[in-house]
Each structure stands twice: as C-alpha cells, then as structure tokens.
Coordinates of C-alpha atoms and ligand atoms in Angstrom, one line a residue:
X167 CA 0.0 0.0 0.0
X168 CA 1.4 3.4 -1.0
X169 CA 2.6 5.1 2.2
X170 CA 0.5 8.3 1.4
X171 CA -2.7 6.2 1.2
X172 CA -4.6 5.5 4.4
X173 CA -3.7 2.0 5.6
X174 CA -6.6 -0.5 5.4
X175 CA -7.3 -0.5 9.2
X176 CA -6.6 3.2 10.0
X177 CA -9.6 5.3 11.3
X178 CA -11.0 7.6 8.6
X179 CA -13.1 10.0 10.6
X180 CA -16.1 9.5 8.3
X181 CA -19.5 8.0 9.0
X182 CA -21.3 5.9 6.4
X183 CA -25.1 5.5 6.5
X184 CA -26.5 2.2 5.4
X185 CA -30.0 1.4 4.4
X186 CA -30.7 -2.3 3.8
X187 CA -33.8 -3.8 2.1
X188 CA -35.5 -5.5 5.0
X189 CA -35.3 -9.1 3.7
X190 CA -32.9 -11.8 4.9
X191 CA -31.0 -12.2 1.6
X192 CA -30.3 -8.5 1.5
X193 CA -29.8 -7.8 5.2
X194 CA -27.0 -10.3 5.5
X195 CA -24.7 -8.9 2.8
X196 CA -25.5 -5.3 3.8
X197 CA -24.5 -5.9 7.4
X198 CA -21.4 -7.8 6.3
X199 CA -20.4 -4.9 4.2
X200 CA -21.0 -2.5 7.1
X201 CA -18.7 -4.7 9.2
X202 CA -16.0 -4.7 6.5
X203 CA -16.1 -0.9 6.2
X204 CA -16.0 -0.6 10.0
X205 CA -13.0 -2.8 10.1
X206 CA -11.1 -0.5 7.7
X207 CA -11.8 2.6 9.7
X208 CA -15.3 4.0 9.0
X209 CA -18.1 4.7 11.6
X210 CA -21.4 3.1 10.8
X211 CA -25.1 4.0 11.1
X212 CA -27.8 1.6 10.0
X213 CA -31.1 3.1 9.1
X214 CA -33.8 0.3 9.2
X215 CA -37.5 -0.3 9.1
X216 CA -39.5 -1.9 11.9
X217 CA -40.2 -4.8 9.7
X218 CA -37.4 -7.3 10.0
X219 CA -35.3 -4.9 12.1
X220 CA -31.7 -6.2 12.9
X221 CA -30.7 -7.0 16.4
X222 CA -28.6 -4.0 17.6
X223 CA -27.0 -6.0 20.5
X224 CA -25.2 -8.1 17.8
X225 CA -23.5 -4.9 16.6
X226 CA -22.5 -2.8 19.5
X227 CA -20.0 -1.0 17.2
X228 CA -22.8 0.4 15.0
X229 CA -25.5 3.0 15.7
X230 CA -29.0 2.1 14.6
X231 CA -31.8 4.5 13.6
X232 CA -35.3 3.1 13.0
X233 CA -37.5 4.9 10.5
X234 CA -41.2 5.4 11.3
X235 CA -43.0 3.5 8.6
X236 CA -46.0 1.2 9.2
X237 CA -46.3 -1.7 6.9
X238 CA -45.8 -5.0 8.8
X239 CA -48.2 -6.8 6.5
X240 CA -47.6 -7.5 2.8
X241 CA -49.2 -9.9 0.4
X242 CA -46.2 -10.7 -1.8
X243 CA -42.7 -9.7 -2.4
X244 CA -43.5 -7.4 -5.4
X245 CA -46.0 -5.5 -3.3
X246 CA -43.5 -5.1 -0.5
X247 CA -40.8 -3.7 -2.8
X248 CA -43.2 -1.3 -4.3
X249 CA -44.6 -0.2 -0.9
X250 CA -41.1 0.3 0.5
X251 CA -40.2 2.7 -2.4
X252 CA -43.5 4.6 -1.9
X253 CA -44.0 4.7 1.9
X254 CA -40.4 5.2 3.1
X255 CA -39.7 8.5 1.3
X256 CA -40.8 10.9 4.0
X257 CA -39.6 8.8 7.0
X258 CA -36.3 8.3 5.3
X259 CA -36.0 12.0 4.6
X260 CA -36.7 12.7 8.2
X261 CA -34.0 10.3 9.4
X262 CA -31.4 11.7 7.0
X263 CA -32.2 15.2 8.1
X264 CA -31.8 14.2 11.8
X265 CA -28.5 12.4 11.2
X266 CA -27.0 15.1 9.0
X267 CA -28.1 17.7 11.5
X268 CA -26.2 16.0 14.3
X269 CA -22.7 17.5 14.3
X270 CA -21.4 15.6 17.4
X271 CA -19.7 12.7 15.6
X272 CA -17.7 11.9 12.5
X273 CA -19.1 13.8 9.4
X274 CA -21.3 11.7 7.2
X275 CA -19.4 10.7 3.9
X276 CA -22.1 8.9 2.0
X277 CA -25.2 6.7 1.9
X278 CA -24.9 3.1 0.9
X279 CA -28.4 1.7 0.0
X280 CA -29.7 -1.4 -1.5
X281 CA -30.2 -1.1 -5.3
X282 CA -33.9 -2.0 -5.0
X283 CA -34.5 1.0 -2.7
X284 CA -34.3 3.3 -5.7
X285 CA -36.3 6.1 -4.0
X286 CA -33.2 6.9 -1.8
X287 CA -31.6 8.4 -4.9
X288 CA -33.8 11.5 -5.0
X289 CA -33.7 11.8 -1.3
X290 CA -29.9 11.7 -1.1
X291 CA -29.6 14.2 -4.0
X292 CA -31.9 16.6 -2.1
X293 CA -29.3 16.6 0.7
X294 CA -26.3 16.6 -1.6
X295 CA -25.3 13.3 -0.1
X296 CA -23.4 11.0 -2.4
X297 CA -25.2 7.6 -2.7
X298 CA -23.4 4.4 -3.4
X299 CA -25.5 1.4 -4.4
X300 CA -25.0 -2.1 -3.1
X301 CA -26.4 -4.8 -5.4
X302 CA -26.6 -7.9 -3.3
X303 CA -27.1 -10.3 -6.2
X304 CA -24.7 -11.4 -9.0
X305 CA -23.7 -9.3 -12.0
X306 CA -25.0 -11.7 -14.6
X307 CA -28.6 -11.5 -13.2
X308 CA -28.4 -7.7 -12.9
X309 CA -27.4 -7.4 -16.6
X310 CA -30.4 -9.6 -17.4
X311 CA -32.6 -7.2 -15.5
X312 CA -31.0 -4.3 -17.4
X313 CA -31.8 -6.0 -20.6
X314 CA -35.6 -6.3 -19.9
X315 CA -36.5 -3.5 -22.3
X316 CA -34.7 -5.3 -25.1
X317 CA -36.2 -8.6 -24.1
X318 CA -39.7 -7.1 -24.1
X319 CA -39.1 -5.5 -27.5
X320 CA -37.8 -8.8 -29.0
X321 CA -40.8 -10.7 -27.6
X322 CA -38.9 -13.0 -25.1
X323 CA -40.9 -11.3 -22.4
X324 CA -43.6 -11.9 -21.2
X325 CA -42.6 -15.5 -21.2
X326 CA -44.6 -17.8 -23.4
X327 CA -44.7 -21.5 -22.4
X328 CA -44.1 -22.6 -26.0
X329 CA -40.7 -20.8 -26.1
X330 CA -39.2 -21.9 -22.8
X331 CA -36.3 -23.8 -24.3
X332 CA -35.4 -21.1 -26.8
X333 CA -31.9 -19.7 -26.4
X334 CA -31.6 -15.9 -25.8
X335 CA -29.0 -15.0 -28.4
X336 CA -28.3 -11.7 -26.7
X337 CA -27.5 -13.3 -23.3
X338 CA -25.8 -16.7 -23.7
X339 CA -26.2 -19.3 -22.2
X340 CA -29.6 -18.2 -20.9
X341 CA -32.8 -19.7 -22.3
X342 CA -36.3 -18.2 -22.1
X343 CA -37.0 -20.4 -19.0
X344 CA -34.0 -18.8 -17.2
X345 CA -35.3 -15.2 -17.3
X346 CA -35.5 -13.7 -13.8
X347 CA -39.2 -13.1 -13.5
X348 CA -41.6 -13.3 -10.6
X349 CA -45.0 -14.9 -11.1
X350 CA -47.4 -12.0 -10.9
X351 CA -50.7 -10.8 -12.3
X352 CA -49.1 -7.3 -12.6
X353 CA -45.9 -7.7 -14.7
X354 CA -46.0 -4.0 -15.4
X355 CA -45.3 -3.4 -11.7
X356 CA -42.2 -5.6 -11.9
X357 CA -40.9 -4.0 -15.1
X358 CA -41.3 -0.5 -13.6
X359 CA -39.6 -1.5 -10.4
X360 CA -36.6 -3.0 -12.3
X361 CA -36.5 0.0 -14.7
X362 CA -36.3 2.4 -11.7
X363 CA -33.6 0.2 -10.0
X364 CA -31.5 0.3 -13.1
X365 CA -31.9 4.0 -13.8
X366 CA -31.1 5.0 -10.2
X367 CA -28.1 2.7 -10.1
X368 CA -26.7 4.4 -13.2
X369 CA -27.2 7.8 -11.6
X370 CA -25.4 6.7 -8.4
X371 CA -21.9 7.7 -7.3
X372 CA -20.7 4.0 -7.4
X373 CA -21.7 0.4 -7.3
X374 CA -20.5 -2.2 -4.8
X375 CA -20.9 -6.0 -5.5
X376 CA -20.7 -9.1 -3.4
X377 CA -18.9 -10.9 -6.2
X378 CA -15.3 -11.3 -7.4
X379 CA -13.5 -10.7 -10.7
X380 CA -12.4 -14.3 -11.2
X381 CA -16.0 -15.5 -10.9
X382 CA -17.8 -13.0 -13.1
X383 CA -15.2 -11.4 -15.3
X384 CA -17.1 -11.2 -18.6
X385 CA -20.2 -9.9 -16.9
X386 CA -18.1 -7.3 -15.0
X387 CA -16.5 -6.2 -18.3
X388 CA -20.0 -5.6 -19.8
X389 CA -21.2 -3.9 -16.7
X390 CA -18.3 -1.4 -16.8
X391 CA -19.2 -0.6 -20.4
X392 CA -22.9 -0.1 -19.7
X393 CA -22.6 1.6 -16.3
X394 CA -19.9 4.2 -16.5
X395 CA -19.6 4.8 -12.7
X396 CA -17.0 3.5 -10.3
X397 CA -17.5 -0.3 -9.7
X398 CA -16.2 -2.2 -6.7
X399 CA -16.5 -6.0 -6.7
X400 CA -15.2 -6.8 -3.2
X401 CA -16.9 -10.1 -2.4
X402 CA -17.2 -12.7 -1.0
X403 CA -18.2 -10.4 1.9
X404 CA -18.6 -13.0 4.5
X405 CA -15.1 -14.2 4.1
X406 CA -13.4 -10.9 4.8
X407 CA -13.9 -10.9 8.6
X408 CA -16.0 -12.9 11.0
X409 CA -19.2 -11.1 11.8
X410 CA -22.2 -11.8 14.0
X411 CA -25.2 -13.5 12.6
X412 CA -27.9 -11.4 11.2
X413 CA -30.5 -14.2 11.0
X414 CA -34.1 -13.1 11.6
X415 CA -35.0 -16.7 12.7
X416 CA -33.0 -18.4 15.5
X417 CA -30.3 -20.7 14.1
X418 CA -30.8 -24.3 15.3
X419 CA -27.4 -25.4 16.5
X420 CA -28.5 -29.0 16.6
X421 CA -27.6 -28.9 12.8
X422 CA -23.9 -28.9 13.8
X423 CA -24.1 -31.5 16.5
X424 CA -26.0 -33.8 14.1
X425 CA -23.4 -33.1 11.4
X426 CA -20.6 -34.0 13.8
X427 CA -21.9 -37.6 13.9
X428 CA -21.9 -38.0 10.1
X429 CA -19.1 -39.3 7.8
X430 CA -17.0 -36.9 5.7
X431 CA -18.7 -35.5 2.6
X432 CA -21.7 -37.8 3.1
X433 CA -24.5 -35.3 3.8
X434 CA -26.9 -33.5 1.4
X435 CA -27.7 -30.1 2.9
X436 CA -31.1 -28.9 1.6
X437 CA -32.3 -25.3 1.9
X438 CA -34.3 -22.9 -0.2
X439 CA -33.5 -19.7 1.5
X440 CA -35.8 -17.2 3.2
X441 CA -38.6 -16.4 0.7
X442 CA -39.2 -19.3 -1.7
X443 CA -42.2 -21.5 -1.2
X444 CA -43.2 -24.8 -2.8
X445 CA -46.3 -26.9 -3.4
X446 CA -47.0 -29.8 -1.1
X447 CA -46.7 -32.3 -3.9
X448 CA -43.1 -31.0 -4.6
X449 CA -42.3 -31.1 -1.0
X450 CA -43.3 -34.8 -0.8
X451 CA -41.3 -35.5 -4.0
X452 CA -38.2 -33.9 -2.4
X453 CA -38.7 -36.1 0.7
X454 CA -39.1 -39.2 -1.4
X455 CA -36.0 -38.3 -3.4
X456 CA -33.9 -37.8 -0.2
X457 CA -35.2 -41.1 1.1
X458 CA -34.3 -43.1 -2.0
X459 CA -30.8 -41.4 -2.3
X460 CA -29.7 -43.3 0.8
X461 CA -27.6 -40.3 1.8
X462 CA -27.9 -38.6 5.2
X463 CA -29.6 -35.3 4.8
X464 CA -29.9 -32.0 6.7
X465 CA -33.0 -30.2 5.6
X466 CA -34.1 -26.6 6.4
X467 CA -37.9 -26.6 6.4
X468 CA -38.7 -23.0 7.2
X469 CA -42.3 -22.4 8.5
X470 CA -44.0 -21.0 5.4
X471 CA -41.9 -23.1 2.9
X472 CA -44.8 -25.4 2.1
X473 CA -47.8 -23.6 0.7
X474 CA -50.9 -24.3 2.8
X475 CA -49.1 -26.1 5.6
X476 CA -47.7 -24.9 8.9
X477 CA -44.7 -27.1 9.0
X478 CA -44.1 -30.9 8.6
X479 CA -47.7 -32.1 8.7
X480 CA -47.7 -33.4 5.1
X481 CA -44.8 -35.8 5.7
X482 CA -45.8 -39.5 6.0
X483 CA -44.8 -41.5 9.1
X484 CA -42.2 -43.7 7.3
X485 CA -40.3 -40.5 6.4
X486 CA -40.6 -39.1 9.9
X487 CA -39.0 -42.3 11.1
X488 CA -35.9 -41.5 9.1
X489 CA -35.4 -38.4 11.2
X490 CA -34.2 -40.4 14.1
X491 CA -30.9 -41.2 12.4
X492 CA -30.3 -40.6 8.7
X493 CA -32.1 -37.3 8.4
X494 CA -32.4 -34.1 10.4
X495 CA -34.9 -31.3 9.8
X496 CA -34.5 -27.8 11.3
X497 CA -36.5 -24.6 10.8
X498 CA -33.4 -22.5 10.2
X499 CA -29.7 -23.5 10.2
X500 CA -26.4 -21.6 10.8
X501 CA -25.9 -22.0 7.0
X502 CA -22.3 -20.8 6.7
X503 CA -21.2 -23.1 9.5
X504 CA -23.1 -26.0 7.9
X505 CA -21.4 -25.5 4.5
X506 CA -18.0 -25.3 6.2
X507 CA -18.6 -28.6 8.0
X508 CA -16.5 -31.6 6.7
X509 CA -19.6 -33.8 6.6
X510 CA -21.4 -31.8 3.9
X511 CA -21.0 -33.3 0.4
X512 CA -23.6 -31.3 -1.6
X513 CA -25.9 -28.4 -1.3
X514 CA -29.4 -28.7 -2.8
X515 CA -30.2 -25.0 -3.1
X516 CA -32.6 -22.5 -4.7
X517 CA -29.6 -20.5 -5.8
X518 CA -30.2 -17.3 -4.0
X519 CA -27.0 -15.3 -4.6
X520 CA -25.8 -15.6 -1.0
X521 CA -26.3 -19.3 -0.9
X522 CA -24.6 -19.7 -4.2
X523 CA -21.6 -17.7 -3.1
X524 CA -21.4 -19.4 0.3
X525 CA -21.4 -22.8 -1.4
X526 CA -18.7 -21.8 -3.8
X527 CA -16.6 -20.4 -0.9
X528 CA -16.6 -23.8 0.8
X529 CA -16.1 -25.9 -2.3
X530 CA -19.5 -27.6 -2.0
X531 CA -21.1 -28.8 -5.3
X532 CA -24.7 -27.8 -5.9
X533 CA -27.9 -29.3 -7.0
X534 CA -29.9 -26.4 -8.3
X535 CA -33.6 -25.8 -8.0
X536 CA -34.2 -22.1 -8.7
X537 CA -37.6 -20.8 -7.9
X538 CA -37.8 -17.2 -9.2
X539 CA -36.0 -13.9 -10.0
X540 CA -32.2 -13.9 -10.0
X541 CA -32.1 -17.5 -8.8
X542 CA -32.9 -18.7 -12.3
X543 CA -29.9 -16.9 -13.8
X544 CA -27.6 -17.9 -10.9
X545 CA -28.5 -21.6 -11.4
X546 CA -27.8 -21.5 -15.1
X547 CA -24.4 -20.0 -14.4
X548 CA -23.7 -22.7 -11.7
X549 CA -24.6 -25.5 -14.0
X550 CA -23.6 -24.3 -17.5
X551 CA -20.9 -21.6 -17.0
X552 CA -18.9 -22.5 -13.9
X553 CA -19.8 -26.2 -14.0
X554 CA -20.0 -26.5 -10.2
X555 CA -23.5 -28.0 -10.0
X556 CA -26.3 -29.8 -11.7
X557 CA -29.7 -28.4 -12.4
X558 CA -33.0 -30.1 -11.7
X559 CA -34.6 -28.7 -14.8
X560 CA -38.1 -27.1 -14.5
X561 CA -40.9 -29.6 -14.2
X562 CA -38.5 -32.4 -13.4
X563 CA -38.9 -32.6 -9.7
X564 CA -39.4 -36.3 -9.6
X565 CA -37.9 -38.7 -7.0
X566 CA -35.9 -40.8 -9.6
X567 CA -34.3 -37.6 -11.1
X568 CA -33.5 -36.3 -7.7
X569 CA -31.9 -39.5 -6.6
X570 CA -29.8 -39.5 -9.9
X571 CA -28.7 -35.9 -9.4
X572 CA -27.6 -36.5 -5.8
X573 CA -25.6 -39.6 -6.8
X574 CA -24.0 -37.9 -9.7
X575 CA -22.9 -34.8 -7.8
X576 CA -21.7 -36.6 -4.7
X577 CA -20.4 -40.0 -5.7
X578 CA -20.3 -40.9 -9.4
X579 CA -17.3 -40.5 -11.7
X580 CA -19.4 -38.2 -13.9
X581 CA -19.6 -35.7 -11.1
X582 CA -15.9 -35.7 -10.4
X583 CA -15.3 -32.7 -12.7
X584 CA -18.0 -30.7 -10.9
X585 CA -16.4 -31.5 -7.5
X586 CA -12.9 -30.5 -8.8
X587 CA -14.1 -27.3 -10.4
X588 CA -15.9 -26.1 -7.3
X589 CA -12.7 -26.6 -5.2
X590 CA -10.8 -24.6 -7.8
X591 CA -13.3 -21.7 -7.5
X592 CA -13.1 -22.0 -3.7
X593 CA -9.4 -21.4 -4.0
X594 CA -9.9 -18.3 -6.3
X595 CA -12.5 -16.9 -3.8
X596 CA -9.9 -17.2 -1.1
X597 CA -7.0 -15.7 -3.1
X598 CA -9.0 -12.6 -4.2
X599 CA -9.2 -11.5 -0.6
X600 CA -5.5 -11.6 0.1
X601 CA -3.2 -8.5 -0.4
X602 CA -2.8 -8.1 -4.1
X603 CA -6.0 -10.0 -4.8
X604 CA -8.8 -8.5 -6.9
X605 CA -11.3 -7.9 -4.1
X606 CA -8.6 -6.7 -1.7
X607 CA -7.4 -4.1 -4.2
X608 CA -11.0 -3.1 -5.0
X609 CA -11.8 -2.6 -1.3
X610 CA -8.7 -0.4 -1.1
X611 CA -10.0 1.7 -4.0
X612 CA -13.4 1.9 -2.4
X613 CA -11.9 3.1 0.9
X614 CA -9.9 5.8 -0.9
X615 CA -13.0 6.8 -2.9
X616 CA -15.3 7.2 0.1
X617 CA -12.5 9.0 2.0
X618 CA -12.6 11.8 -0.6
X619 CA -16.3 12.6 -0.1
Ligands
UDX56 C1 -33.3 -13.4 -1.6 C2 -33.6 -13.9 -3.1 O1 -34.5 -14.9 -3.1 C3 -32.3 -14.2 -3.7 O2 -32.6 -14.7 -5.0 C4 -31.5 -13.0 -3.8 O3 -30.2 -13.2 -4.5 C5 -31.2 -12.4 -2.4 O4 -32.5 -12.2 -1.8 P1 -33.0 -15.7 -0.2 O5 -34.0 -16.4 -1.1 O6 -33.2 -15.7 1.2 O7 -32.7 -14.2 -0.8 O8 -31.6 -16.5 -0.5 P2 -30.1 -16.2 -0.3 O9 -29.6 -15.1 -1.2 O10 -29.4 -17.5 -0.5 O11 -30.0 -15.7 1.2 C6 -30.3 -16.5 2.3 C7 -29.4 -16.2 3.4 O12 -29.9 -16.8 4.6 C8 -28.0 -16.8 3.2 O13 -27.0 -15.8 3.7 C9 -28.0 -18.0 4.1 O14 -26.7 -18.3 4.7 C10 -29.0 -17.6 5.2 N1 -29.6 -18.9 5.7 C11 -30.5 -19.6 4.9 C12 -29.4 -19.2 7.0 O15 -28.6 -18.6 7.7 N2 -30.0 -20.4 7.4 C13 -30.8 -21.1 6.7 O16 -31.4 -22.1 7.2 C14 -31.1 -20.7 5.4

C-alpha cells in the first residue's frame, strides 16, 4: 500500500449511512459490508425499518436508527418492494435530516443503499449526499434485469410457455426459461420496479458488488461498459472478517451436533432460502428423493416453505421415522457453519445469490432448484458456465431424477469434474481477498474513494 494512502485499518473520521432492504438475503450482505467498512476505519449508522429490524445487540460498534413506517403486512414480495419505495420516502428524509443535522460525531461521507431501494436516490440528492449502491445479487442477473426493455421489445418477455427452451442469443447461455421473473398478475409493476432500480443505479456515485472478478469477469466487463460509474467487486463479503449472525429466525445449533456424527462429505444439505415457497406435492417428492438417495440429509424446512401447511404435517410416518438417524430437519440452520462442515458433500439449493456464493466459498457442489428472479440466472451459471453443480430442470422434480442428481454430484465418476471445479473456484475466492488479490485491491479503491467525499 502506498505510504501516502490511508492504511486499510486506519480510522478515517467519516461515518457511512447504510439502508438495507429488510429481507434476509439483503440484510446479510449489507451488514457484512458494514462490518468490512467498519474494520477499515469508518463509523457506521444503520437506518432500518421496523419490519425485520436487525438486532442491535449483535452490533455494539454500530449505531441504529429506526424509521417510522408502518407496513408490517404484505401480500407478496413485489407489493412489499413497491410499498417500500413509496412509503419510506418521508420517514427516510426525516431520518437523514436528523442524522445530517447531528454535528457531534464523524461527518457523514455517503449513503450506501440497496439497489432496489431506488427512492433513496432522489432523497440523497436533495441533501447533496453521495449515494453508493450495493447490489446484493450477482452481476449476470443484474445485466439480465437491465436487458428487460430489449427482451420485451424482442418478444422474449412476457414468457410464453411454448418458447421456454429457446436460447436468448443476446444473453448466452440463458434460455427463455431462465429469465429472472416473478409470477405476478401485474408484470408492469415488476418492469417498472426494475427500470427504476437500473436508472437510479446508473445515476449513483458508485456500485458495490458481493462478487469477485475471477467469478464474473465477462459480466463485469460488460457492466463497466454499460454503467460508467466506479464499480467495486469486493466479495465474497462473509469471508473478509468474522461477523455476528444477522439471522431473523434463531439458528438451530443441533444442525452442527448432528453433522458432527456423520461421515466426511456424506450429507446432502437442503435449503431454499428465506422467501421461496413450494407446493405440497413437490415437498413430498423432495422427501421421497432424499429417502431413496440413501444419503444422510440435513433439511431446512422454514415455516411457510410449504404452501398451505404450517410445517411438517404433510410428511408420511415412514419418512418421519428417518429423522431419528439418517435425516435431520430444522427450521433455520447456521448455514455458513453448515457449509464449512466436513460432513457436507452437496448443497441442494434454490440458488439465492448468498447461498450460491457461500457454497462456492466452501467448495460444496450444488444441486440447483431455482424458484424465481435472479435464482434462475444464478442456477444457469452454476450448471452451465462455472460447471459447479447440476440443475433439476423445471418440471423435473421427480424422485428418480432427484436420486440420480444426488448420486452424480456426490459419488459418481461423472460428477468428479464438478467436484474438482468447485474446489478450484473456492481457491480463487480465497486468493482474491489476500493483499494483491482483486477484491482486496478493489476494497482499497473503495476506501480511498469514500474517504474523498
Ligand atoms: C433473496 C432472493 O431470493 C435471492 O434470490 C437474492 O439473491 C437475495 O435475496 P434468499 O432467497 O433468502 O434471498 O436467498 P439467499 O440469497 O441465499 O440468502 C439467504 C441467506 O440466509 C444466506 O445468507 C444463508 O446463509 C442464510 N440462511 C439460509 C441461513 O442462515 N440459514 C438457513 O437455514 C437458510
């Protein structure tokens, strides 16, 4: 590090304000980023909603500021995202005004907000406060969102069932079935949300990514052409420094004691993240597939995962009997600890971006079952670009196929290349964080950039 540059750990005398989207898959990376920036010398304030508010006692080194907005209830994700962008404007303005008016601590350098909270752009401008955007997903899926106007113009969108297998020439290797949509009766609402997200990202002072050059180089090159603002890929965030858990549901530690009793690389870890839900018939098919695979399994069945059921009621008794030995079900697991565990041999995932990165970082091959939005793009990259997993193709959730996928990824010769490639990516994810590595250097640039505000 150049001696005139601030050293990575030196205090900067600047406060950064963070505003996470109040959903688990967005809170985790935002708080991890706040921890990273705190560790390199910034003071941190987190503005948050009452909905899914983080636990301040886990972060005694941050200050927290809750905005007054009342919307605990929401019918679906799209409505929540729209409502946040409409109803938080005034309370967020009020919070910024209070924080900027307080002259007692370090001066505020900038706002870092989730890309989806596009309304923060105008508010930050009205205070002359630089706004940096954190996009918590991958670059490839973001570029797909940015291409929506073209995809609409060329007729790929809205998706027609007869064209699902058609390749999208503009975005290889995606097919129509991989387009990151949400099932909704109001697609216009989705297109408008994405349009605003893209526009207000372009107009921001910079863009931070939880990804690394070696993973998404071609996508990052395209991003730099299309978004001529400073871009900082500094991931994987959770591997920079240890941070407290930001889980909204208590993590069941019996996951680890149960794994301790299993053989090396023998367990299939199954989790579909914090939002996805599945039909009861698919849930039962998954259970049957796990049963016939003969592998031990650790399965996160979040309350709300199965549509129309409270929790495990749909499972037949002979499956429940397996839970006394070969299988273990929890409501929420300490996922990163689980993936690090020597007993885990494969991750059956919905390919949320955090889960995808966490699996890569621990060299765990994936069985991909994307549900909606960016997960569809992430899964295609996992299976067809990075070659670190297999995809259970849409409509193919059948016990025999599941059993085959598990065998292939975990045991068979055919899956050997998948297992080797994921170990190779794990190594790259580790190297990029060391001095001289791509994410380390990018973090240094980010630090210098924010220090100048
Ligand atoms: C959502 C979207 O669905 C996802 O596509 C997008 O990329 C981010 O926002 P989610 O579905 O929850 O996120 O998935 P994911 O991105 O994988 O985030 C889940 C987080 O919860 C991960 O950090 C994971 O480690 C954690 N987790 C999950 C647990 O700690 N325990 C669990 O049992 C399950």
